[in-house]
Amino acid sequence: MYPFFRVFMAVVRARRQGPLRPGQVHSVRTRCWPWDIDPFMELNNGRSLTLMDIGRISMFARLGLRRLLAERGLRLTMAGARVQYRARVLPFAPIEIRSRVLGLDARFILVEHLTLTRGRPAHHALYRVAVVGPQGLVPAPAALADHPDEAWRAPAPDWAVGWSAAENAIPWPPELADRTD
């Protein structure tokens, strides 16, 4: 089940922390609860992404981005992710999710998440966040062109833009869609 209560509480806490600017780090603390684990007695990899949702949603609350876009009939959705799992997160271990907006590429807002347990990096993810409206995808630079904070117009680092470009090179629909054997 999706952790709506955890998301809600993270957003409430985030609003108390005050505004955030792109590039600044937002941090959320939680714990690996029994309902977060898989049969191998560690944080389930899908739940890890869900915990990153909590970091991203509460970060966007501090950035004020969702409200600004909603006024224009726009919203955010995930357009791609790249994840590295490097260390186990065990039951009841403390977790910190650090999130930040890296910048923009030609179409997306690029966001970085780092999951730490006991102060050590465990999981790392890059997300492509799309801005969408009634007509479909709106390039992020166009959607944020008149944002009063110029930090929203900063390009993402080359390594993040390179990853996003590599995502564009993957065929869609996937070749597997035509396979029935």
Short mmCIF file of C-alpha atoms in Angstrom, two decimals:
data_model
loop_
_atom_site.label_atom_id
_atom_site.label_comp_id
_atom_site.label_asym_id
_atom_site.label_seq_id
_atom_site.Cartn_x
_atom_site.Cartn_y
_atom_site.Cartn_z
CA MET A 1 0.00 0.00 0.00
CA TYR A 2 1.21 3.48 -0.80
CA PRO A 3 2.39 5.32 2.34
CA PHE A 4 -0.02 8.27 2.10
CA PHE A 5 0.34 9.09 5.78
CA ARG A 6 4.15 9.21 5.55
CA VAL A 7 3.91 11.49 2.50
CA PHE A 8 1.40 13.75 4.24
CA MET A 9 3.57 14.05 7.36
CA ALA A 10 6.69 14.75 5.27
CA VAL A 11 4.88 17.56 3.44
CA VAL A 12 3.64 19.04 6.75
CA ARG A 13 7.20 18.98 8.12
CA ALA A 14 8.59 20.40 4.88
CA ARG A 15 6.26 23.39 4.98
CA ARG A 16 7.55 24.20 8.46
CA GLN A 17 11.14 24.17 7.18
CA GLY A 18 10.63 27.16 4.93
CA PRO A 19 11.31 27.72 1.24
CA LEU A 20 13.97 25.93 -0.76
CA ARG A 21 15.72 26.88 -4.01
CA PRO A 22 16.81 24.58 -6.85
CA GLY A 23 20.18 23.05 -6.07
CA GLN A 24 19.64 23.14 -2.31
CA VAL A 25 19.35 19.82 -0.50
CA HIS A 26 16.09 18.72 1.12
CA SER A 27 16.28 15.94 3.70
CA VAL A 28 13.62 13.54 5.00
CA ARG A 29 14.21 11.06 7.82
CA THR A 30 12.29 7.85 8.32
CA ARG A 31 12.94 4.24 9.26
CA CYS A 32 12.81 0.88 7.47
CA TRP A 33 9.64 -0.60 8.95
CA PRO A 34 8.57 -4.26 8.69
CA TRP A 35 6.09 -3.39 5.92
CA ASP A 36 8.98 -1.93 3.88
CA ILE A 37 11.00 -5.16 3.69
CA ASP A 38 11.10 -7.95 1.13
CA PRO A 39 11.57 -11.74 1.58
CA PHE A 40 15.34 -11.16 1.89
CA MET A 41 14.80 -9.12 5.06
CA GLU A 42 15.95 -5.81 3.61
CA LEU A 43 14.31 -2.69 2.21
CA ASN A 44 12.36 -3.70 -0.89
CA ASN A 45 13.78 -2.02 -4.00
CA GLY A 46 10.32 -0.79 -5.06
CA ARG A 47 9.72 0.65 -1.61
CA SER A 48 13.07 2.44 -1.89
CA LEU A 49 11.67 4.30 -4.91
CA THR A 50 8.49 5.04 -2.96
CA LEU A 51 10.54 6.53 -0.13
CA MET A 52 12.26 8.69 -2.73
CA ASP A 53 8.74 9.83 -3.74
CA ILE A 54 8.37 11.12 -0.19
CA GLY A 55 11.60 13.09 -0.56
CA ARG A 56 10.62 14.47 -3.96
CA ILE A 57 7.04 15.40 -3.06
CA SER A 58 8.05 17.16 0.15
CA MET A 59 10.94 18.88 -1.67
CA PHE A 60 8.56 20.20 -4.33
CA ALA A 61 6.31 21.48 -1.52
CA ARG A 62 9.22 23.54 -0.19
CA LEU A 63 10.12 24.73 -3.68
CA GLY A 64 6.53 25.93 -4.25
CA LEU A 65 6.64 24.42 -7.72
CA ARG A 66 3.46 22.36 -7.61
CA ARG A 67 1.34 25.36 -6.66
CA LEU A 68 2.91 27.57 -9.33
CA LEU A 69 2.31 24.99 -12.07
CA ALA A 70 -1.23 24.19 -10.88
CA GLU A 71 -2.17 27.85 -11.33
CA ARG A 72 -1.36 27.36 -15.04
CA GLY A 73 -3.10 24.00 -15.37
CA LEU A 74 0.20 22.11 -15.38
CA ARG A 75 1.37 19.21 -13.25
CA LEU A 76 4.43 17.05 -12.71
CA THR A 77 4.94 13.40 -13.59
CA MET A 78 7.91 11.06 -13.66
CA ALA A 79 9.39 10.44 -17.11
CA GLY A 80 12.31 8.18 -16.25
CA ALA A 81 14.59 6.99 -13.50
CA ARG A 82 18.03 5.47 -13.11
CA VAL A 83 18.76 3.76 -9.81
CA GLN A 84 21.84 2.28 -8.15
CA TYR A 85 21.49 -0.05 -5.16
CA ARG A 86 24.85 -0.28 -3.40
CA ALA A 87 24.12 -1.29 0.18
CA ARG A 88 21.40 -3.11 2.09
CA VAL A 89 18.96 -1.27 4.32
CA LEU A 90 17.96 -3.59 7.15
CA PRO A 91 14.72 -3.65 9.17
CA PHE A 92 14.37 -0.81 11.68
CA ALA A 93 17.45 0.96 10.31
CA PRO A 94 17.23 4.75 10.22
CA ILE A 95 16.95 6.18 6.70
CA GLU A 96 17.67 9.66 5.40
CA ILE A 97 16.58 10.63 1.89
CA ARG A 98 18.39 13.66 0.47
CA SER A 99 16.85 15.24 -2.61
CA ARG A 100 17.75 18.15 -4.83
CA VAL A 101 16.88 19.63 -8.20
CA LEU A 102 19.98 19.39 -10.37
CA GLY A 103 18.65 21.69 -13.09
CA LEU A 104 17.00 21.41 -16.47
CA ASP A 105 17.75 19.74 -19.76
CA ALA A 106 15.87 20.53 -22.98
CA ARG A 107 12.67 18.81 -21.78
CA PHE A 108 12.82 17.80 -18.13
CA ILE A 109 13.59 18.83 -14.58
CA LEU A 110 16.41 16.55 -13.40
CA VAL A 111 16.23 15.48 -9.75
CA GLU A 112 18.73 13.54 -7.65
CA HIS A 113 17.98 11.38 -4.59
CA LEU A 114 20.38 9.73 -2.18
CA THR A 115 19.22 7.23 0.44
CA LEU A 116 21.53 6.91 3.43
CA THR A 117 21.37 4.45 6.27
CA ARG A 118 23.40 5.04 9.41
CA GLY A 119 25.11 7.91 7.57
CA ARG A 120 26.30 5.77 4.63
CA PRO A 121 25.04 5.98 1.04
CA ALA A 122 22.88 2.98 0.13
CA HIS A 123 20.82 3.92 -2.95
CA HIS A 124 21.16 6.70 -5.52
CA ALA A 125 18.66 7.74 -8.18
CA LEU A 126 18.26 10.28 -10.94
CA TYR A 127 14.77 11.18 -12.10
CA ARG A 128 13.49 12.99 -15.16
CA VAL A 129 10.47 14.98 -14.04
CA ALA A 130 8.14 16.05 -16.84
CA VAL A 131 5.81 19.04 -16.82
CA VAL A 132 2.52 18.14 -18.48
CA GLY A 133 -0.59 20.08 -19.43
CA PRO A 134 -3.81 19.42 -21.32
CA GLN A 135 -1.88 19.16 -24.61
CA GLY A 136 0.81 16.84 -23.24
CA LEU A 137 4.45 17.44 -22.35
CA VAL A 138 5.58 21.03 -21.86
CA PRO A 139 9.37 21.44 -22.04
CA ALA A 140 10.57 22.35 -18.55
CA PRO A 141 12.55 25.41 -19.74
CA ALA A 142 9.36 26.83 -21.31
CA ALA A 143 7.22 25.99 -18.28
CA LEU A 144 9.67 27.72 -15.94
CA ALA A 145 10.79 30.57 -18.21
CA ASP A 146 8.95 33.24 -16.24
CA HIS A 147 9.65 31.83 -12.77
CA PRO A 148 10.92 34.70 -10.61
CA ASP A 149 13.83 32.61 -9.28
CA GLU A 150 16.51 32.38 -11.95
CA ALA A 151 17.88 29.23 -10.31
CA TRP A 152 15.04 27.41 -12.13
CA ARG A 153 16.70 28.22 -15.44
CA ALA A 154 20.07 26.71 -14.54
CA PRO A 155 21.17 23.82 -16.73
CA ALA A 156 21.78 20.49 -15.07
CA PRO A 157 25.36 19.15 -14.82
CA ASP A 158 26.72 17.46 -17.94
CA TRP A 159 26.67 13.98 -16.37
CA ALA A 160 22.94 14.28 -15.61
CA VAL A 161 22.12 15.70 -19.05
CA GLY A 162 24.15 12.87 -20.61
CA TRP A 163 22.08 10.30 -18.73
CA SER A 164 18.85 11.97 -19.85
CA ALA A 165 20.08 11.97 -23.46
CA ALA A 166 20.88 8.27 -23.17
CA GLU A 167 17.30 7.67 -21.98
CA ASN A 168 16.07 9.36 -25.17
CA ALA A 169 18.06 6.87 -27.25
CA ILE A 170 16.18 3.85 -25.88
CA PRO A 171 13.52 2.77 -28.40
CA TRP A 172 9.85 3.23 -27.59
CA PRO A 173 7.78 1.15 -27.66
CA PRO A 174 10.27 -1.46 -26.49
CA GLU A 175 11.16 -4.31 -28.81
CA LEU A 176 9.76 -6.66 -26.20
CA ALA A 177 6.25 -5.32 -26.91
CA ASP A 178 6.22 -7.29 -30.18
CA ARG A 179 7.51 -10.54 -28.65
CA THR A 180 5.11 -13.32 -27.77
CA ASP A 181 7.45 -16.31 -27.50
#
